[in-house]
Coordinates of C-alpha atoms and ligand atoms in Angstrom, one line a residue:
X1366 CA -51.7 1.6 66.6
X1367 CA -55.2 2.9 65.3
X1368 CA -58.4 0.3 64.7
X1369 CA -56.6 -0.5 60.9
X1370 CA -59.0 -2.8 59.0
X1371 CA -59.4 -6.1 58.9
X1372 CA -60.0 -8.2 55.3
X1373 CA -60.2 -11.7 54.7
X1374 CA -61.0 -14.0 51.9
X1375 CA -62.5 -17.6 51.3
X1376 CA -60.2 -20.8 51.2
X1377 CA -61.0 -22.6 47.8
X1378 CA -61.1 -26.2 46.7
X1379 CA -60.9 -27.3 43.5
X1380 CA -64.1 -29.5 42.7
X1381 CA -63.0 -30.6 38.8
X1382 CA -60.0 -29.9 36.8
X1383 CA -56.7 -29.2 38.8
X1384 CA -53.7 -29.7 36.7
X1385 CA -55.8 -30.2 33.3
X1386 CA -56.3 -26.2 33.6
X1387 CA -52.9 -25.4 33.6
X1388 CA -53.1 -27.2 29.4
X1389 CA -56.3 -25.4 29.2
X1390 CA -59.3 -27.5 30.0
X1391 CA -61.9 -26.3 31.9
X1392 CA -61.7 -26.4 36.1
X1393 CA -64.7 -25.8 39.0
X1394 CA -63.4 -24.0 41.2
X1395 CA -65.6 -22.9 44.7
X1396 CA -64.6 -20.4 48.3
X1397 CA -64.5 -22.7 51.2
X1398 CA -66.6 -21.0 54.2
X1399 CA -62.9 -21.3 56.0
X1400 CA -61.5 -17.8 55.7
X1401 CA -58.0 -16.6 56.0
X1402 CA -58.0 -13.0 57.7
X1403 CA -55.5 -10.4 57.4
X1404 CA -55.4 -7.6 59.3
X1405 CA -53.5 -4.3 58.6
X1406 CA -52.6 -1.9 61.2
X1407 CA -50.5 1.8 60.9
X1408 CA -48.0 1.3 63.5
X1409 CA -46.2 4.5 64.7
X1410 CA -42.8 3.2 65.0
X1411 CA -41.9 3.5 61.7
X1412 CA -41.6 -1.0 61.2
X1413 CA -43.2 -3.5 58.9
X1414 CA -44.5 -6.1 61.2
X1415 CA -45.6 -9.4 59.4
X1416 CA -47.1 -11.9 61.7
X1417 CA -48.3 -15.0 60.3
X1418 CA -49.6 -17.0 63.2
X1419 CA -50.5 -20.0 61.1
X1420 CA -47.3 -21.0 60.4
X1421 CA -45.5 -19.7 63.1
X1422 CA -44.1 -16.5 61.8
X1423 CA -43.0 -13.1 63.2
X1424 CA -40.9 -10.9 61.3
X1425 CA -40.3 -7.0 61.7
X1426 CA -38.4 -4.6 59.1
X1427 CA -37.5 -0.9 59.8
X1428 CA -39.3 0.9 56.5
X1429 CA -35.6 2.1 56.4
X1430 CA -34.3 -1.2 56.0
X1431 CA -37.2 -1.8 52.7
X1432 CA -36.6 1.6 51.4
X1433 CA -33.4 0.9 49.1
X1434 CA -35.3 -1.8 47.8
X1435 CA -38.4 0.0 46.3
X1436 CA -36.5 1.5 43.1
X1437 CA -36.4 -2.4 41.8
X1438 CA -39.8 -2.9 42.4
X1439 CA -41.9 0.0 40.7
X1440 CA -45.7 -1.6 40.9
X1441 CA -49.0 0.9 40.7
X1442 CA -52.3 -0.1 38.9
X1443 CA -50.6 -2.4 36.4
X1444 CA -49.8 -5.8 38.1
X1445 CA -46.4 -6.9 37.2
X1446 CA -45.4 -10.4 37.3
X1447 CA -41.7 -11.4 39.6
X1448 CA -38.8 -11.0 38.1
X1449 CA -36.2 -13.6 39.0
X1450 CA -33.7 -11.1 40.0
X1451 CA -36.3 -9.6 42.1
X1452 CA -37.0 -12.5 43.9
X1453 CA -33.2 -13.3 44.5
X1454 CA -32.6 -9.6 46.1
X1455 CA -35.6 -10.7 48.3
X1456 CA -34.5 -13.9 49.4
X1457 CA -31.0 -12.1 50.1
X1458 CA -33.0 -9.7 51.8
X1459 CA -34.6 -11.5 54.1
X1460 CA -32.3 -14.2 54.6
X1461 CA -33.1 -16.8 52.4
X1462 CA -30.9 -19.7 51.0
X1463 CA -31.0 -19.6 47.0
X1464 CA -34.1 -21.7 45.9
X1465 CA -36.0 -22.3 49.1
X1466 CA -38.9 -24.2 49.3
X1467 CA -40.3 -24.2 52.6
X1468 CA -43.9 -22.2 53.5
X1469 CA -42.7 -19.3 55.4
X1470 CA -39.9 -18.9 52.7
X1471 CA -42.5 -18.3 49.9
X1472 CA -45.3 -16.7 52.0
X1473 CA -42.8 -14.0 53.4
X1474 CA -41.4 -13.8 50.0
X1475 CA -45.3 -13.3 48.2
X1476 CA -45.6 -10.5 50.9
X1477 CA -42.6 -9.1 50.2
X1478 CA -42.9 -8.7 46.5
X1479 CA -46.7 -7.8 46.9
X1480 CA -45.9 -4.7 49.4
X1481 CA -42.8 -3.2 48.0
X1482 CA -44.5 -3.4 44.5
X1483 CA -48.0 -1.9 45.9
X1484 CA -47.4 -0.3 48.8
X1485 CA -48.0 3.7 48.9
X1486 CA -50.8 2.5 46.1
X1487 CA -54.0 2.2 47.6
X1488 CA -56.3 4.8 46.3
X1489 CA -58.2 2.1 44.3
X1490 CA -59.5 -1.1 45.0
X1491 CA -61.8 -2.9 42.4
X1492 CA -61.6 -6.8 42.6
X1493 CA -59.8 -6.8 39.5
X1494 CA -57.0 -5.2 41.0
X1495 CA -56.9 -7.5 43.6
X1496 CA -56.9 -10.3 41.8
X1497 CA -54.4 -9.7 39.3
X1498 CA -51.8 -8.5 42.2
X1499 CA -53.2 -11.9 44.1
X1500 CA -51.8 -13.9 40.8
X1501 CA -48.6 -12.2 41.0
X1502 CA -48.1 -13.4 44.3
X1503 CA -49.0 -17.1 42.7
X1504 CA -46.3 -16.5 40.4
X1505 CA -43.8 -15.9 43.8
X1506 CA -45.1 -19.5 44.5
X1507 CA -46.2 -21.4 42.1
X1508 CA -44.0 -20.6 39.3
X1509 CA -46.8 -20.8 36.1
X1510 CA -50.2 -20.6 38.0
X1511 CA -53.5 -20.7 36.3
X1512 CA -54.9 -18.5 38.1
X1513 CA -58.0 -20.4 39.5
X1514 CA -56.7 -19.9 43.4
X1515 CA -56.4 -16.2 43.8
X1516 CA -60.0 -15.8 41.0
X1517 CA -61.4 -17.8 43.2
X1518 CA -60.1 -16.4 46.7
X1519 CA -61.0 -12.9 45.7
X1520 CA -64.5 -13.5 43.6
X1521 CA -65.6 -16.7 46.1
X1522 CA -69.0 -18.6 44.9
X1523 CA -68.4 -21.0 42.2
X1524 CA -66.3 -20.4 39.0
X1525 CA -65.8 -22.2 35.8
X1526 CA -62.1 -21.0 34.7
X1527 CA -60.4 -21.8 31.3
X1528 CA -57.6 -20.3 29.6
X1529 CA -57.5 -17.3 32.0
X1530 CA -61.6 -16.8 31.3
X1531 CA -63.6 -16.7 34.5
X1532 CA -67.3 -17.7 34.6
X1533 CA -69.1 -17.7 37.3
X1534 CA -71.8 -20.9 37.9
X1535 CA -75.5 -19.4 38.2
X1536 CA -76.3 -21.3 40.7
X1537 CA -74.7 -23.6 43.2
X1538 CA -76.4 -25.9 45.7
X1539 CA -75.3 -25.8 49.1
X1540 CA -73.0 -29.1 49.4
X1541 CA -71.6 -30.0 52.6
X1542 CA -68.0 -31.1 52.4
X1543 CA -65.4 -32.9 54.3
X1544 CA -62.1 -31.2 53.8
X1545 CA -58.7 -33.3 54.5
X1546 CA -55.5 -32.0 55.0
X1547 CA -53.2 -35.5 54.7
X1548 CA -50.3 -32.9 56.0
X1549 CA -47.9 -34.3 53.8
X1550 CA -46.2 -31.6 51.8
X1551 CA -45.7 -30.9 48.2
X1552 CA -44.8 -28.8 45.8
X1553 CA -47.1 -27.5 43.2
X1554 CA -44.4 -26.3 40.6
X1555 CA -42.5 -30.0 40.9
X1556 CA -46.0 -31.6 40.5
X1557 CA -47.3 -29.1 37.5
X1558 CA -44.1 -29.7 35.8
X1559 CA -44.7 -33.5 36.2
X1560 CA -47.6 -33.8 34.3
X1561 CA -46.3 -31.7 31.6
X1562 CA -43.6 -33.9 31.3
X1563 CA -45.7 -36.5 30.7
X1564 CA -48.2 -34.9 28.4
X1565 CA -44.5 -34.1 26.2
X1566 CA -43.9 -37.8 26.2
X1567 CA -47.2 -39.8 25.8
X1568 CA -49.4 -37.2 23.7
X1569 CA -51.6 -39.5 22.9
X1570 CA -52.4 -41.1 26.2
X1571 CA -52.4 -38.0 28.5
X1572 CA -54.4 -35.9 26.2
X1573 CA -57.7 -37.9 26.4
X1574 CA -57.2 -38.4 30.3
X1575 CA -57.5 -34.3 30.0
X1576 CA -60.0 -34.5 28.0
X1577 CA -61.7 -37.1 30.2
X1578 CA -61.3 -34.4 33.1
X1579 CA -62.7 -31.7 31.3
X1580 CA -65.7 -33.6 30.6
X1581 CA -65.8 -34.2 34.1
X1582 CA -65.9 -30.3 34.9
X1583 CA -68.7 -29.7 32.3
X1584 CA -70.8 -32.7 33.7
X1585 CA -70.1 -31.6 37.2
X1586 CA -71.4 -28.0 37.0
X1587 CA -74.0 -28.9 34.4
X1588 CA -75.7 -30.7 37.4
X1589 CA -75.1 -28.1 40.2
X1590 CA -76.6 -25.7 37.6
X1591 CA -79.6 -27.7 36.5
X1592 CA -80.8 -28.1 39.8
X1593 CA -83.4 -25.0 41.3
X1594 CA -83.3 -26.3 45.0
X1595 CA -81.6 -29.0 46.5
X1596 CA -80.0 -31.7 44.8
X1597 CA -81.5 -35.2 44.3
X1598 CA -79.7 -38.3 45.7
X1599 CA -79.5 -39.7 42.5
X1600 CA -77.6 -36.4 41.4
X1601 CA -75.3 -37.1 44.2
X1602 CA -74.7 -40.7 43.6
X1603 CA -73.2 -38.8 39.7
X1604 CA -71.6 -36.4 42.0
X1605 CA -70.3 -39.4 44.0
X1606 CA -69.0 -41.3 40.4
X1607 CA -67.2 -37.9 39.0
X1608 CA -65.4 -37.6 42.4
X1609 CA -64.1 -41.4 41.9
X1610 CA -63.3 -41.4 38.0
X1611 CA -61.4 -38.3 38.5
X1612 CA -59.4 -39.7 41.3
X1613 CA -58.2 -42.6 39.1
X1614 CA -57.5 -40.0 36.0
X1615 CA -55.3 -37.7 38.7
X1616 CA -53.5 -40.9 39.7
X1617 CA -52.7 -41.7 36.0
X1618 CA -51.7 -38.4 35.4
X1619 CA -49.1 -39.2 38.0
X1620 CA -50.4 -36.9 41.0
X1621 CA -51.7 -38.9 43.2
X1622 CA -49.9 -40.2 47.1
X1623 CA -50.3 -43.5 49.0
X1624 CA -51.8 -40.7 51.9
X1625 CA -54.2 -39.9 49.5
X1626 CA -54.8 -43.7 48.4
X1627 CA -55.7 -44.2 52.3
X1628 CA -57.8 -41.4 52.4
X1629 CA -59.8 -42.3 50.1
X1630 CA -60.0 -46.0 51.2
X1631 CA -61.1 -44.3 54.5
X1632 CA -64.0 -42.7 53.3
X1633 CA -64.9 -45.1 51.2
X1634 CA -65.2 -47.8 54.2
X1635 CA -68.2 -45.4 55.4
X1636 CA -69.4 -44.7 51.6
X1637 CA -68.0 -41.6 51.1
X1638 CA -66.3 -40.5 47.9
X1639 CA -63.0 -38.0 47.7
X1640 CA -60.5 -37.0 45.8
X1641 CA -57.5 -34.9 46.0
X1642 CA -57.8 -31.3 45.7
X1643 CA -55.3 -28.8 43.7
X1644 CA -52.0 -30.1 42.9
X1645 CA -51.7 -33.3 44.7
X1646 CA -49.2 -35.9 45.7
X1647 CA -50.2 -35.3 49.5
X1648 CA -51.6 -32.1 49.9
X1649 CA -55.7 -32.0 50.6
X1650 CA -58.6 -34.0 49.5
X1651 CA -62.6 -33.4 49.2
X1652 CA -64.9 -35.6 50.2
X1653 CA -68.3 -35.1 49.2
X1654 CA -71.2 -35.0 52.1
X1655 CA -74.9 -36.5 51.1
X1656 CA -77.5 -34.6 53.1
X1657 CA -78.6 -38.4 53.6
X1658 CA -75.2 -40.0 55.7
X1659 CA -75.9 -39.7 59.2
X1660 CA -73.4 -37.7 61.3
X1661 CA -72.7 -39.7 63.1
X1662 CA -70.7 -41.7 60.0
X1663 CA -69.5 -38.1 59.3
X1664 CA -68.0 -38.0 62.9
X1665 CA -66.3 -42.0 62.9
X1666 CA -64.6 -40.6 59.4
X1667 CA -63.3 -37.8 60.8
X1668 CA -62.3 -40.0 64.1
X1669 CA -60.5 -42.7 61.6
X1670 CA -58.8 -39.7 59.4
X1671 CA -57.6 -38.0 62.2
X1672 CA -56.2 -41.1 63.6
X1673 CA -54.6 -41.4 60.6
X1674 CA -52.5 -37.8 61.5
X1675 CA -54.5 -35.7 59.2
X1676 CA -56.7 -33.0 60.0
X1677 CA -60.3 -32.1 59.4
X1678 CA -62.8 -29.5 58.7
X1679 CA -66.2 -29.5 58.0
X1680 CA -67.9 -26.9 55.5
X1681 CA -69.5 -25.5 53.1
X1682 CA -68.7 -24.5 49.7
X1683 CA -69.7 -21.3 47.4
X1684 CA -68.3 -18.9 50.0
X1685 CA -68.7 -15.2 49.4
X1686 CA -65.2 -13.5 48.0
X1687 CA -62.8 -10.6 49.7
X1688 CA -64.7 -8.8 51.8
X1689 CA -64.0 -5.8 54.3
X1690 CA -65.5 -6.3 57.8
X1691 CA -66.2 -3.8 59.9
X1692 CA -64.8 -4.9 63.3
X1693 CA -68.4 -4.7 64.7
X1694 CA -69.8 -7.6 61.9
X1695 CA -67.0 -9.9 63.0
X1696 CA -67.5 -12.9 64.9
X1697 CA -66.3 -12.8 68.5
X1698 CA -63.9 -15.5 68.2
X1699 CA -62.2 -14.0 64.7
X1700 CA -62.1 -10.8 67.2
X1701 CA -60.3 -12.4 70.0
X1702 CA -57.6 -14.2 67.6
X1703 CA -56.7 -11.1 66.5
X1704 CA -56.9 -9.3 69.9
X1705 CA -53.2 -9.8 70.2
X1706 CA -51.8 -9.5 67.1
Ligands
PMV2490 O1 -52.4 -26.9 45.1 P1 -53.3 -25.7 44.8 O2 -54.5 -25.8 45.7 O3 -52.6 -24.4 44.8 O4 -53.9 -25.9 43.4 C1 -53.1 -26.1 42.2 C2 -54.0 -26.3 41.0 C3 -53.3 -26.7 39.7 O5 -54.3 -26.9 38.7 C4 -52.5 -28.0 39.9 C5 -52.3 -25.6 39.3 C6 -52.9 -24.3 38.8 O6 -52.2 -23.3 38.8 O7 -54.1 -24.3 38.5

């Protein structure tokens, strides 16, 4: 194997917006200073070796075994989006039962699709390439994305997305954040299709709750914009009441989870504010960090959540985009992880 290169790209969180977007109101959306890292390595054997160490998976296909399947998925420069039939000849491919769900069924699949319809295509690599090939791998997932995770993943700072437009925020504080995984899993598509469901049936009742939430977007980055410096407290304590009211309008909306519900009980025992992030009904929540709560509070919620069986991280938001390291830039640890890959 030669030195290959190594590429990784923000987590995101949604602050404002999740599941509104998707009927075309406006969402913040920011990269998480927790980075997923791929690295891609020519191997000399002649094999496709896909390790996902995350979740625990190791798979290795001869390139003769993916050859037959390349003439049903032409790709180059123009992103295509999954075909259905494409998607079944993949699952059959790699050993899939029809319709699975689970994470390493979709994440294999994403890869998959992504390589056989890019692979051999590399000669150019704007962002805008990247992206739109990320959101086809969405599709593999998600079904009808918005396509706020992979803008967001590959652009990073902070974005204001509607209706497929990205803009990104002039400016964007540096806000400390607790971010909570409840570890109880869910599926976006069931959950996206849930709310339109309900937008079908009551109009006229889930309309102004996304209207509600869009206003809640445009408040929300009209004070992370106004601000030169850092924030005031009293701009965090309308931080603080954006977080809560659009907590209640997710739970109308009929995304919320009694692990969420606890969660933010939790925080709000120490005075911290959260709310879910993304699609919901489990899944992850943000809780916004004042520059003014002691850490040691920071440290008992963390101690009380994880005693809860949900895990933790503490970071930053308005992380930079995709980037390219050079292996000497890359933090010892990151280099060790990978060390044997
Ligand atoms: O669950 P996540 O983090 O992938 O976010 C989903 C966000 C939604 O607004 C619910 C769906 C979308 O495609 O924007």
């Amino acid at each position: 194997m030669d030195e290959g290169v190594l590429i990784s790209a923000p987590g995101k969180v949604i602050l404002h917006g999740e599941h509104a977007v998707v009927h075309g109101k406006v969402a913040l959306a920011v990269g998480l200073n927790l980075r997923t890292f791929i690295k891609v390595l020519h191997t000399r054997d002649n094999a496709v070796l896909l390790n996902l160490p995350s979740i625990g998976s190791k798979l290795t296909w001869n390139v003769g075994q993916l050859q037959p399947l390349l003439p049903s998925f032409k790709g180059g420069h123009e992103p295509v989006s999954p075909r259905s039939e494409q998607l079944d000849l993949l699952r059959k491919f790699a050993g899939f039962s029809e319709g699975s769900q689970d994470t390493e069924s979709q994440a294999v699949l994403a890869f998959l699709y992504l390589y056989l319809s890019i692979c051999g295509q590399w000669t150019e690599t704007e962002l805008k390439l990247i992206n739109s090939w990320a959101f086809q791998g969405e599709k593999v997932i998600h079904g009808n994305p918005s396509g706020v995770d992979n803008a967001v993943a590959t652009l990073g700072g902070a974005l204001q997305f509607q209706a497929g437009q990205i803009t990104p925020m002039k400016r964007v504080p540096m806000l400390q954040i607790l971010l909570t995984n409840t570890r109880v899993p869910r599926s976006t598509k069931i959950l996206v299709a849930g709310v339109k469901d309900k937008l079908l049936k009551y109009p006229s009742i889930i309309e102004p709750v996304l209207s509600s939430i869009h206003a809640i977007s445009q408040e929300c980055q009209r004070i992370l914009e106004a601000s030169s410096a850092a924030l005031s407290i009293d701009q965090f304590k309308v931080l603080e009441e954006l977080i809560d009211i659009n907590q209640h309008h997710l739970n109308v909306i009929g995304v919320g989870h009694p692990s969420l519900d606890k969660l933010c009980q939790v925080t709000a025992s120490h005075g911290l504010h959260s709310k879910l992030t993304g699609a919901g009904g489990g899944g992850c929540a943000i809780t916004l960090l004042r520059p003014d709560v002691d850490h040691s509070v920071v440290e008992a919620v963390k101690q009380q959540l994880v005693d809860c069986g949900y895990q933790c991280w503490e970071t930053s938001i308005g992380a930079p985009g995709v980037t390219l390291h050079s292996s000497l830039s890359l933090p010892e640890d990151i280099i060790n992880a990978f060390s044997n890959v």
